[in-house]
């Protein structure tokens, strides 16, 4: 399949983390080129293809490998083995309140964060009004972010990441930020983004949320994909897995 | 014949350029384009903006209206189909140098599929000799996909069955079993470390697509035809599992319980041998 049609491709991807008893042990192993005593296999031979425009829910218990998978897709970490290919601009709604310069104002942080995400100044200028309206921070927009509450940071983070016209949108339970009215707004915003043909990867423990946004579900366990199918079947599979555990 | 260093540099340059130009043809607005990270990780293109400008200077791309670029004739010619197919196939087991070397070596059929099949079968022998069961399994799947693409359904199914055979072997527990036999872990620790086996969804999908061509003889041929260091699955279990998959009756938890019991039986067997 050509890279024009696939938004996210993982092929035979494994990720191993070396575990050491102490930092000294880590340094010693590095200098003496010794194998670590223990290895944690966070992802084990994962292969996955997500075509452009598809909306996929990613299920799994804590420690299943979901976060490692997301970090690979967003480019934070690289695989030990295998290929990870992501085509398009990725916007990840993860840890929304992180990644701001606390001394800059909310408005300045829109440019700061946008540029980190590879968006041109001209494009940010076009989107600035939309982001400010969405965040609903009023006069605080021109105050330093260090004066914001965590909820305010999360609102600004969501407004920026959801507005930059991503090709791929990744959401990790971030739709529970803010009060009920803001959450409704966030859900509507995500739907608007999806209607534009954006590829969507949604990590959630909420089966209802997953079914409302996604057509396909992938279930992970112990660093492997154990189920991949339509959302209803995937949700049932995950639900049975949870109950029997 | 293996390429010299200078030839390899040219091959790499041509290959990276083909992938890049193909990407740009779908994302012509240079200033608004977000270049994928794999350009750097896999192709060594550390500055994609500069590389794009270099492509323009060298005549592979040309400016159009609205800050867009388009492939020139030279650019179109640079996107060799086999490079794209090789890239899309994404096998971690063969390099583009291996591919071109093998194609040169082959006399009759130098198609992409024939070349990849020849290469992957050779790689499988190498990995088997190294005891790298995981890679052998992955190569079986890739070979199955190639055969399926060519319409050779029985051959494809055979390789998907082999992939399943490896999937449920419990090969990932080989080191644990060795540690148990060497008395480095207790029986309880070994049993607790068992996390089940994973039948990859893509393997099941492959089997389901080709279930109409499956015969009992094919199942017999697949089971036990290759030596794996660990095998949690009896012939009876293997056949029953395939039947469940074909009938849509595969239940993850039921089969994990069965494999867990098989693992416990294996530990008992080794415990008796140790005495």
Short mmCIF file of C-alpha atoms in Angstrom, two decimals:
data_model
loop_
_atom_site.label_atom_id
_atom_site.label_comp_id
_atom_site.label_asym_id
_atom_site.label_seq_id
_atom_site.Cartn_x
_atom_site.Cartn_y
_atom_site.Cartn_z
CA UNK A 1 0.00 0.00 0.00
CA UNK A 2 1.48 3.40 -0.84
CA UNK A 3 2.34 5.83 1.93
CA UNK A 4 -0.31 8.18 0.54
CA UNK A 5 -3.06 5.91 1.91
CA UNK A 6 -1.64 4.82 5.26
CA UNK A 7 -1.46 7.34 8.09
CA UNK A 8 0.21 5.12 10.71
CA UNK A 9 2.17 1.95 10.05
CA UNK A 10 3.95 -0.25 12.56
CA UNK A 11 5.73 -3.35 11.30
CA UNK A 12 7.24 -5.96 13.62
CA UNK A 13 7.84 -3.31 16.28
CA UNK A 14 9.36 -4.28 19.60
CA UNK A 15 10.50 -1.98 22.37
CA UNK A 16 12.72 -3.18 25.15
CA UNK A 17 13.81 -1.20 28.17
CA UNK A 18 16.90 -2.27 30.07
CA UNK A 19 16.32 -2.46 33.82
CA UNK A 20 19.09 -1.89 36.31
CA UNK A 21 19.21 -2.01 40.09
CA UNK A 22 20.88 1.39 40.25
CA UNK A 23 22.34 4.16 38.12
CA UNK A 24 25.82 2.83 38.89
CA UNK A 25 24.84 -0.57 37.53
CA UNK A 26 23.51 1.13 34.38
CA UNK A 27 26.74 3.08 33.90
CA UNK A 28 28.85 -0.03 34.49
CA UNK A 29 26.86 -2.03 31.95
CA UNK A 30 27.20 0.77 29.41
CA UNK A 31 30.96 1.11 29.84
CA UNK A 32 31.64 -2.62 29.90
CA UNK A 33 29.07 -3.23 27.14
CA UNK A 34 27.27 -5.81 29.19
CA UNK A 35 23.74 -6.99 28.61
CA UNK A 36 21.32 -5.73 31.25
CA UNK A 37 20.27 -8.20 33.93
CA UNK A 38 16.64 -7.64 33.20
CA UNK A 39 14.69 -6.31 30.28
CA UNK A 40 11.17 -5.03 30.17
CA UNK A 41 9.48 -5.73 26.86
CA UNK A 42 6.98 -2.92 26.52
CA UNK A 43 5.98 -3.79 22.95
CA UNK A 44 6.44 -7.25 21.47
CA UNK A 45 6.37 -7.64 17.68
CA UNK A 46 3.46 -5.25 17.08
CA UNK A 47 2.20 -4.74 13.54
CA UNK A 48 -0.58 -2.28 12.84
CA UNK A 49 -1.83 -0.22 9.91
CA UNK A 50 -4.24 2.67 10.24
CA UNK A 51 -5.45 4.07 6.92
CA UNK A 52 -5.93 7.80 6.47
CA UNK A 53 -9.22 9.03 7.92
CA UNK A 54 -9.93 6.02 10.10
CA UNK A 55 -10.97 6.41 13.73
CA UNK A 56 -9.51 3.76 16.03
CA UNK A 57 -9.97 3.15 19.74
CA UNK A 58 -7.06 1.62 21.61
CA UNK A 59 -8.01 -0.46 24.64
CA UNK A 60 -5.90 -2.17 27.24
CA UNK A 61 -5.23 -2.31 30.94
CA UNK A 62 -2.52 -0.25 32.53
CA UNK A 63 0.84 -1.65 31.46
CA UNK A 64 -0.52 -3.17 28.25
CA UNK A 65 1.78 -1.01 26.12
CA UNK A 66 -0.64 1.71 24.99
CA UNK A 67 1.49 4.61 26.21
CA UNK A 68 4.62 3.13 24.64
CA UNK A 69 2.75 2.75 21.37
CA UNK A 70 1.57 6.37 21.52
CA UNK A 71 5.06 7.63 22.34
CA UNK A 72 6.38 5.85 19.27
CA UNK A 73 3.69 7.30 17.07
CA UNK A 74 4.32 10.81 18.41
CA UNK A 75 8.07 10.33 17.97
CA UNK A 76 9.05 10.58 21.64
CA UNK A 77 10.77 7.17 21.57
CA UNK A 78 12.06 4.86 18.83
CA UNK A 79 11.55 1.12 18.43
CA UNK A 80 14.25 -1.37 19.38
CA UNK A 81 13.28 -3.43 16.32
CA UNK A 82 10.94 -2.79 13.41
CA UNK A 83 9.52 0.23 11.61
CA UNK A 84 7.22 3.02 12.76
CA UNK A 85 5.97 5.27 9.99
CA UNK A 86 3.64 8.18 10.53
CA UNK A 87 2.49 10.28 7.58
CA UNK A 88 1.15 13.72 8.38
CA UNK A 89 0.99 16.28 11.15
CA UNK A 90 0.32 14.68 14.52
CA UNK A 91 -1.48 16.47 17.29
CA UNK A 92 -1.59 14.62 20.57
CA UNK A 93 -3.99 15.57 23.32
CA UNK A 94 -1.89 14.03 26.06
CA UNK A 95 -0.81 15.75 29.26
CA UNK A 96 -2.48 18.92 28.09
CA UNK A 97 -1.14 21.13 30.84
CA UNK A 98 2.49 20.31 30.00
CA UNK A 99 4.68 21.91 27.36
CA UNK A 100 4.04 25.58 28.16
CA UNK A 101 6.61 28.21 28.95
CA UNK A 102 5.29 29.50 32.27
CA UNK A 103 6.72 33.00 31.78
CA UNK A 104 4.98 33.55 28.47
CA UNK A 105 1.34 34.60 28.28
CA UNK A 106 -1.36 32.31 27.03
CA UNK A 107 -1.35 34.12 23.70
CA UNK A 108 2.43 33.85 23.37
CA UNK A 109 2.27 30.18 24.27
CA UNK A 110 -0.09 29.60 21.36
CA UNK A 111 2.77 30.60 19.05
CA UNK A 112 5.38 28.81 21.17
CA UNK A 113 3.54 25.52 21.22
CA UNK A 114 2.40 25.81 17.63
CA UNK A 115 5.94 26.26 16.40
CA UNK A 116 7.13 23.26 18.41
CA UNK A 117 4.47 21.28 16.59
CA UNK A 118 5.81 22.44 13.24
CA UNK A 119 3.06 24.93 12.42
CA UNK A 120 4.12 28.08 10.58
CA UNK A 121 3.64 31.49 12.20
CA UNK A 122 1.26 32.50 9.42
CA UNK A 123 -0.95 29.50 10.07
CA UNK A 124 -0.93 30.11 13.81
CA UNK A 125 -1.93 33.72 13.19
CA UNK A 126 -4.92 32.48 11.20
CA UNK A 127 -5.92 30.11 13.99
CA UNK A 128 -5.23 32.39 16.93
CA UNK A 129 -8.76 33.81 17.16
CA UNK A 130 -10.33 30.37 17.00
CA UNK A 131 -8.03 29.03 19.73
CA UNK A 132 -8.68 31.99 22.04
CA UNK A 133 -12.44 31.72 21.56
CA UNK A 134 -12.37 28.01 22.27
CA UNK A 135 -10.20 28.20 25.39
CA UNK A 136 -12.57 30.78 27.01
CA UNK A 137 -9.83 32.20 29.21
CA UNK A 138 -10.89 35.84 28.81
CA UNK A 139 -8.37 38.37 30.13
CA UNK A 140 -6.11 35.57 31.36
CA UNK A 141 -5.03 35.03 27.78
CA UNK A 142 -2.57 37.91 28.21
CA UNK A 143 -1.34 36.80 31.63
CA UNK A 144 1.69 34.49 32.15
CA UNK A 145 0.73 30.83 32.17
CA UNK A 146 2.32 30.43 35.62
CA UNK A 147 -0.76 32.26 36.97
CA UNK A 148 -3.12 29.65 35.47
CA UNK A 149 -4.76 26.78 37.32
CA UNK A 150 -4.13 23.26 35.97
CA UNK A 151 -7.65 23.29 34.51
CA UNK A 152 -6.94 26.52 32.63
CA UNK A 153 -3.71 25.10 31.24
CA UNK A 154 -5.54 22.00 30.11
CA UNK A 155 -8.19 24.13 28.36
CA UNK A 156 -5.55 26.13 26.54
CA UNK A 157 -3.64 22.96 25.67
CA UNK A 158 -6.73 21.34 24.26
CA UNK A 159 -7.69 24.46 22.31
CA UNK A 160 -4.25 24.65 20.66
CA UNK A 161 -3.80 20.96 19.88
CA UNK A 162 -7.30 20.47 18.54
CA UNK A 163 -7.22 23.60 16.35
CA UNK A 164 -4.01 23.19 14.37
CA UNK A 165 -5.64 21.15 11.59
CA UNK A 166 -3.82 17.90 12.33
CA UNK A 167 -3.70 15.01 9.90
CA UNK A 168 -3.60 12.64 12.86
CA UNK A 169 -5.26 13.37 16.18
CA UNK A 170 -4.34 11.31 19.23
CA UNK A 171 -6.39 11.61 22.37
CA UNK A 172 -5.58 9.94 25.65
CA UNK A 173 -8.54 10.36 27.97
CA UNK A 174 -8.16 14.14 27.51
CA UNK A 175 -11.84 14.57 26.79
CA UNK A 176 -12.51 14.58 30.51
CA UNK A 177 -10.85 17.98 31.02
CA UNK A 178 -12.80 20.94 32.41
CA UNK A 179 -16.45 21.28 33.45
CA UNK A 180 -19.43 19.62 31.82
CA UNK A 181 -20.03 22.46 29.34
CA UNK A 182 -16.38 22.58 28.28
CA UNK A 183 -16.28 18.80 27.91
CA UNK A 184 -19.30 19.00 25.61
CA UNK A 185 -17.43 21.61 23.59
CA UNK A 186 -14.35 19.35 23.44
CA UNK A 187 -16.40 16.43 22.19
CA UNK A 188 -17.95 18.63 19.51
CA UNK A 189 -14.52 19.91 18.52
CA UNK A 190 -13.16 16.39 18.16
CA UNK A 191 -16.15 15.46 16.01
CA UNK A 192 -15.53 18.50 13.82
CA UNK A 193 -11.90 17.45 13.39
CA UNK A 194 -12.95 13.90 12.53
CA UNK A 195 -15.46 15.13 9.96
CA UNK A 196 -12.56 16.77 8.14
CA UNK A 197 -11.11 13.32 7.45
CA UNK A 198 -8.50 13.41 10.21
CA UNK A 199 -7.12 10.06 11.32
CA UNK A 200 -8.07 9.50 14.95
CA UNK A 201 -6.47 7.34 17.62
CA UNK A 202 -8.37 7.34 20.90
CA UNK A 203 -7.01 5.74 24.05
CA UNK A 204 -9.74 5.23 26.57
CA UNK A 205 -11.14 2.92 29.20
CA UNK A 206 -14.65 4.19 28.45
CA UNK A 207 -16.34 1.81 26.02
CA UNK A 208 -19.21 4.25 25.49
CA UNK A 209 -16.86 7.09 24.47
CA UNK A 210 -14.94 4.77 22.19
CA UNK A 211 -18.11 3.59 20.46
CA UNK A 212 -19.32 7.13 20.01
CA UNK A 213 -16.17 8.30 18.18
CA UNK A 214 -14.59 5.23 16.60
CA UNK A 215 -15.35 2.61 14.00
CA UNK A 216 -12.46 0.25 14.78
CA UNK A 217 -11.04 -1.07 18.05
CA UNK A 218 -7.64 -2.52 18.88
CA UNK A 219 -7.05 -4.32 22.18
CA UNK A 220 -3.59 -4.64 23.68
CA UNK A 221 -2.30 -6.97 26.33
CA UNK A 222 1.25 -7.48 27.61
CA UNK A 223 2.72 -5.42 24.80
CA UNK A 224 0.90 -7.24 22.00
CA UNK A 225 -2.21 -6.69 19.93
CA UNK A 226 -4.69 -9.41 20.84
CA UNK A 227 -7.74 -8.12 18.99
CA UNK A 228 -8.35 -5.83 16.03
CA UNK A 229 -11.83 -5.43 14.58
CA UNK A 230 -14.99 -3.36 14.48
CA UNK A 231 -15.57 -1.20 17.53
CA UNK A 232 -18.49 -3.15 19.00
CA UNK A 233 -16.65 -6.48 18.86
CA UNK A 234 -13.45 -4.92 20.19
CA UNK A 235 -15.33 -3.30 23.07
CA UNK A 236 -16.98 -6.63 23.93
CA UNK A 237 -13.63 -8.41 23.79
CA UNK A 238 -12.02 -5.86 26.09
CA UNK A 239 -14.98 -5.89 28.44
CA UNK A 240 -14.79 -9.69 28.77
CA UNK A 241 -11.05 -9.46 29.35
CA UNK A 242 -11.58 -6.94 32.15
CA UNK A 243 -14.32 -8.93 33.83
CA UNK A 244 -12.41 -12.21 33.76
CA UNK A 245 -9.28 -10.55 35.10
CA UNK B 1 27.59 -9.76 -6.51
CA UNK B 2 27.82 -7.58 -3.38
CA UNK B 3 28.01 -3.88 -4.11
CA UNK B 4 31.09 -1.78 -3.45
CA UNK B 5 30.84 1.07 -0.96
CA UNK B 6 30.54 3.74 -3.68
CA UNK B 7 27.81 1.77 -5.41
CA UNK B 8 25.97 1.42 -2.11
CA UNK B 9 26.10 5.18 -1.62
CA UNK B 10 24.52 5.74 -5.02
CA UNK B 11 21.85 3.12 -4.35
CA UNK B 12 21.00 4.75 -1.05
CA UNK B 13 20.86 8.20 -2.59
CA UNK B 14 18.53 7.01 -5.37
CA UNK B 15 16.36 5.10 -2.91
CA UNK B 16 15.98 7.97 -0.44
CA UNK B 17 15.26 10.38 -3.27
CA UNK B 18 12.54 8.13 -4.70
CA UNK B 19 10.77 7.86 -1.34
CA UNK B 20 11.05 11.59 -0.74
CA UNK B 21 9.78 12.62 -4.18
CA UNK B 22 6.88 10.20 -3.94
CA UNK B 23 5.88 11.78 -0.61
CA UNK B 24 6.14 15.30 -1.98
CA UNK B 25 3.94 14.40 -4.95
CA UNK B 26 1.12 13.92 -2.42
CA UNK B 27 2.07 16.95 -0.28
CA UNK B 28 3.02 19.63 -2.80
CA UNK B 29 2.69 22.70 -0.56
CA UNK B 30 6.27 22.76 0.69
CA UNK B 31 5.96 25.39 3.42
CA UNK B 32 2.91 23.75 4.92
CA UNK B 33 4.23 20.21 4.71
CA UNK B 34 5.03 18.29 7.85
CA UNK B 35 7.75 15.87 6.95
CA UNK B 36 7.57 12.42 8.52
CA UNK B 37 10.14 11.50 11.14
CA UNK B 38 11.10 8.37 9.23
CA UNK B 39 12.82 10.56 6.62
CA UNK B 40 15.56 11.06 9.17
CA UNK B 41 15.32 7.74 10.99
CA UNK B 42 15.24 5.50 7.94
CA UNK B 43 16.52 7.54 5.01
CA UNK B 44 19.06 9.79 6.71
CA UNK B 45 17.42 13.01 5.44
CA UNK B 46 18.02 15.20 8.47
CA UNK B 47 16.73 18.48 6.99
CA UNK B 48 13.76 17.83 4.75
CA UNK B 49 13.20 21.49 3.83
CA UNK B 50 16.76 21.81 2.55
CA UNK B 51 16.48 18.48 0.79
CA UNK B 52 13.31 19.67 -0.98
CA UNK B 53 15.12 22.76 -2.18
CA UNK B 54 17.98 20.57 -3.37
CA UNK B 55 15.47 18.53 -5.38
CA UNK B 56 14.27 21.75 -7.00
CA UNK B 57 17.84 22.83 -7.81
CA UNK B 58 18.62 19.44 -9.30
CA UNK B 59 15.52 19.50 -11.48
CA UNK B 60 13.42 16.79 -9.84
CA UNK B 61 10.81 19.28 -8.60
CA UNK B 62 9.60 22.56 -10.04
CA UNK B 63 7.75 25.47 -8.48
CA UNK B 64 4.10 25.90 -9.40
CA UNK B 65 1.51 28.45 -8.25
CA UNK B 66 0.55 28.95 -4.60
CA UNK B 67 3.93 27.87 -3.20
CA UNK B 68 3.36 24.34 -4.50
CA UNK B 69 5.83 22.12 -6.30
CA UNK B 70 5.29 19.41 -8.86
CA UNK B 71 7.39 16.53 -10.09
CA UNK B 72 9.24 17.18 -13.30
CA UNK B 73 9.78 14.47 -15.86
CA UNK B 74 13.12 13.80 -14.23
CA UNK B 75 11.36 13.54 -10.86
CA UNK B 76 8.78 11.11 -12.18
CA UNK B 77 11.52 8.92 -13.63
CA UNK B 78 13.36 8.90 -10.31
CA UNK B 79 10.47 7.22 -8.50
CA UNK B 80 11.34 3.63 -9.36
CA UNK B 81 8.35 1.38 -8.68
CA UNK B 82 10.46 -1.32 -7.05
CA UNK B 83 11.91 1.19 -4.59
CA UNK B 84 8.38 2.19 -3.55
CA UNK B 85 7.21 -1.38 -3.25
CA UNK B 86 10.28 -2.29 -1.22
CA UNK B 87 9.71 0.65 1.07
CA UNK B 88 6.01 -0.11 1.52
CA UNK B 89 6.74 -3.80 2.22
CA UNK B 90 8.88 -2.65 5.17
CA UNK B 91 10.66 -5.91 5.92
CA UNK B 92 13.14 -5.51 8.78
CA UNK B 93 15.02 -8.56 7.47
CA UNK B 94 16.29 -7.40 4.10
CA UNK B 95 17.95 -4.20 2.92
CA UNK B 96 17.58 -2.42 -0.39
CA UNK B 97 21.13 -3.56 -1.19
CA UNK B 98 20.11 -7.20 -0.62
CA UNK B 99 17.11 -6.65 -2.88
CA UNK B 100 19.08 -5.18 -5.80
CA UNK B 101 21.85 -7.74 -5.38
CA UNK B 102 19.35 -10.60 -5.47
CA UNK B 103 17.54 -9.19 -8.49
CA UNK B 104 20.80 -8.99 -10.38
CA UNK B 105 21.59 -12.56 -9.41
CA UNK B 106 18.24 -13.93 -10.56
CA UNK B 107 18.08 -14.88 -14.20
CA UNK B 108 14.48 -15.73 -15.03
CA UNK B 109 11.92 -13.84 -13.00
CA UNK B 110 13.17 -10.52 -11.68
CA UNK B 111 9.78 -9.25 -10.53
CA UNK B 112 9.51 -7.63 -7.11
CA UNK B 113 7.64 -10.61 -5.67
CA UNK B 114 10.01 -13.23 -7.00
CA UNK B 115 13.01 -11.32 -5.73
CA UNK B 116 11.52 -10.78 -2.27
CA UNK B 117 10.43 -14.41 -2.01
CA UNK B 118 13.90 -15.61 -2.87
CA UNK B 119 15.45 -13.22 -0.33
CA UNK B 120 13.02 -13.99 2.46
CA UNK B 121 13.41 -17.75 2.03
CA UNK B 122 17.17 -17.33 2.34
CA UNK B 123 16.75 -15.10 5.39
CA UNK B 124 14.48 -17.69 6.96
CA UNK B 125 17.26 -20.30 6.75
CA UNK B 126 19.69 -17.89 8.38
CA UNK B 127 17.29 -17.01 11.20
CA UNK B 128 16.42 -20.66 11.80
CA UNK B 129 20.08 -21.49 12.15
CA UNK B 130 20.35 -18.66 14.71
CA UNK B 131 17.34 -19.97 16.64
CA UNK B 132 15.49 -16.66 16.06
CA UNK B 133 11.96 -18.09 16.07
CA UNK B 134 10.30 -14.67 16.24
CA UNK B 135 11.92 -13.58 12.98
CA UNK B 136 11.15 -16.92 11.31
CA UNK B 137 7.51 -16.42 12.24
CA UNK B 138 7.45 -12.87 10.85
CA UNK B 139 9.11 -14.00 7.63
CA UNK B 140 6.52 -16.77 7.21
CA UNK B 141 3.81 -14.13 7.44
CA UNK B 142 5.50 -11.86 4.90
CA UNK B 143 5.96 -14.78 2.50
CA UNK B 144 2.30 -15.65 2.97
CA UNK B 145 1.31 -12.08 2.11
CA UNK B 146 3.45 -12.16 -1.04
CA UNK B 147 1.94 -15.44 -2.21
CA UNK B 148 -1.55 -14.19 -1.46
CA UNK B 149 -0.88 -11.08 -3.54
CA UNK B 150 0.21 -13.29 -6.41
CA UNK B 151 -2.91 -15.45 -6.12
CA UNK B 152 -1.11 -18.60 -4.90
CA UNK B 153 -3.65 -19.29 -2.21
CA UNK B 154 -2.46 -22.72 -1.02
CA UNK B 155 1.10 -21.48 -0.65
CA UNK B 156 -0.13 -18.38 1.17
CA UNK B 157 -2.29 -20.43 3.52
CA UNK B 158 0.61 -22.77 4.28
CA UNK B 159 2.72 -19.84 5.42
CA UNK B 160 -0.09 -18.32 7.45
CA UNK B 161 -0.55 -21.70 9.14
CA UNK B 162 3.17 -21.76 9.86
CA UNK B 163 2.88 -18.27 11.35
CA UNK B 164 0.10 -19.52 13.61
CA UNK B 165 2.19 -22.55 14.54
CA UNK B 166 4.94 -20.23 15.75
CA UNK B 167 2.49 -17.84 17.39
CA UNK B 168 1.11 -20.52 19.70
CA UNK B 169 4.35 -22.37 20.31
CA UNK B 170 5.20 -20.38 23.42
CA UNK B 171 8.65 -19.58 21.98
CA UNK B 172 8.83 -16.47 24.14
CA UNK B 173 9.04 -18.72 27.21
CA UNK B 174 12.14 -20.64 26.11
CA UNK B 175 14.49 -18.68 28.36
CA UNK B 176 12.08 -19.05 31.27
CA UNK B 177 11.96 -22.82 30.81
CA UNK B 178 15.76 -22.98 30.63
CA UNK B 179 15.92 -20.99 33.87
CA UNK B 180 13.42 -23.38 35.47
CA UNK B 181 15.37 -26.47 34.42
CA UNK B 182 18.55 -24.82 35.73
CA UNK B 183 16.70 -24.20 39.04
CA UNK B 184 17.12 -20.42 38.73
CA UNK B 185 13.38 -19.91 39.10
CA UNK B 186 10.87 -21.89 41.12
CA UNK B 187 7.87 -23.63 39.67
CA UNK B 188 5.58 -21.00 41.14
CA UNK B 189 7.62 -18.16 39.65
CA UNK B 190 7.67 -19.85 36.25
CA UNK B 191 3.92 -20.46 36.26
CA UNK B 192 3.21 -16.91 37.40
CA UNK B 193 5.37 -15.54 34.60
CA UNK B 194 3.18 -17.16 31.98
CA UNK B 195 1.25 -14.37 30.25
CA UNK B 196 -0.48 -16.42 27.59
CA UNK B 197 0.36 -16.57 23.91
CA UNK B 198 -0.73 -14.09 21.27
CA UNK B 199 -2.46 -15.11 18.07
CA UNK B 200 -1.97 -11.97 16.04
CA UNK B 201 -5.20 -10.62 14.53
CA UNK B 202 -3.52 -10.20 11.14
CA UNK B 203 -2.68 -13.94 11.16
CA UNK B 204 -6.29 -14.83 11.89
CA UNK B 205 -7.46 -12.47 9.15
CA UNK B 206 -5.10 -14.13 6.67
CA UNK B 207 -6.36 -17.58 7.63
CA UNK B 208 -9.99 -16.52 7.35
CA UNK B 209 -9.48 -15.07 3.88
CA UNK B 210 -8.08 -18.37 2.65
CA UNK B 211 -10.05 -20.90 4.69
CA UNK B 212 -11.80 -22.29 1.60
CA UNK B 213 -8.57 -23.81 0.30
CA UNK B 214 -7.59 -25.47 3.57
CA UNK B 215 -7.38 -29.26 3.70
CA UNK B 216 -6.48 -31.67 6.54
CA UNK B 217 -3.28 -32.48 4.66
CA UNK B 218 -2.27 -28.81 4.85
CA UNK B 219 -2.75 -28.79 8.60
CA UNK B 220 -0.66 -31.94 8.90
CA UNK B 221 2.02 -30.43 6.72
CA UNK B 222 2.16 -27.23 8.78
CA UNK B 223 2.23 -28.85 12.20
CA UNK B 224 5.59 -30.13 13.24
CA UNK B 225 7.25 -29.44 9.89
CA UNK B 226 9.70 -27.11 11.56
CA UNK B 227 11.51 -27.59 14.82
CA UNK B 228 10.78 -24.97 17.44
CA UNK B 229 12.57 -24.95 20.77
CA UNK B 230 9.29 -24.81 22.68
CA UNK B 231 5.91 -26.16 21.63
CA UNK B 232 2.91 -25.63 23.87
CA UNK B 233 0.53 -26.95 21.28
CA UNK B 234 -0.31 -30.54 20.40
CA UNK B 235 -1.41 -31.51 16.90
CA UNK B 236 -4.95 -31.96 18.21
CA UNK B 237 -4.91 -28.47 19.75
CA UNK B 238 -3.53 -26.94 16.56
CA UNK B 239 -6.27 -28.48 14.43
CA UNK B 240 -8.95 -27.48 16.95
CA UNK B 241 -7.65 -23.92 17.06
CA UNK B 242 -7.69 -23.59 13.28
CA UNK B 243 -11.23 -24.97 13.22
CA UNK B 244 -12.33 -22.44 15.82
CA UNK B 245 -10.77 -19.61 13.85
CA UNK B 246 -12.45 -20.76 10.63
CA UNK B 247 -15.84 -21.11 12.33
CA UNK B 248 -15.65 -17.76 14.12
CA UNK B 249 -15.67 -19.66 17.41
CA UNK B 250 -12.24 -18.57 18.65
CA UNK B 251 -12.53 -17.52 22.29
CA UNK B 252 -9.41 -15.80 23.59
CA UNK B 253 -9.87 -16.70 27.26
CA UNK B 254 -10.75 -20.35 26.59
CA UNK B 255 -7.62 -20.82 24.55
CA UNK B 256 -5.40 -18.94 26.99
CA UNK B 257 -6.61 -21.26 29.75
CA UNK B 258 -5.71 -24.22 27.58
CA UNK B 259 -2.24 -22.89 26.87
CA UNK B 260 -1.76 -22.13 30.55
CA UNK B 261 -2.62 -25.73 31.37
CA UNK B 262 -0.21 -26.93 28.66
CA UNK B 263 2.50 -24.76 30.15
CA UNK B 264 1.86 -26.22 33.61
CA UNK B 265 2.06 -29.71 32.11
CA UNK B 266 5.37 -28.79 30.51
CA UNK B 267 6.72 -27.62 33.86
CA UNK B 268 5.61 -30.92 35.44
CA UNK B 269 7.38 -32.82 32.69
CA UNK B 270 10.62 -30.95 33.29
CA UNK B 271 10.21 -31.32 37.06
CA UNK B 272 10.07 -35.13 36.64
CA UNK B 273 13.10 -35.06 34.37
CA UNK B 274 15.06 -33.01 36.89
CA UNK B 275 14.63 -35.67 39.61
#
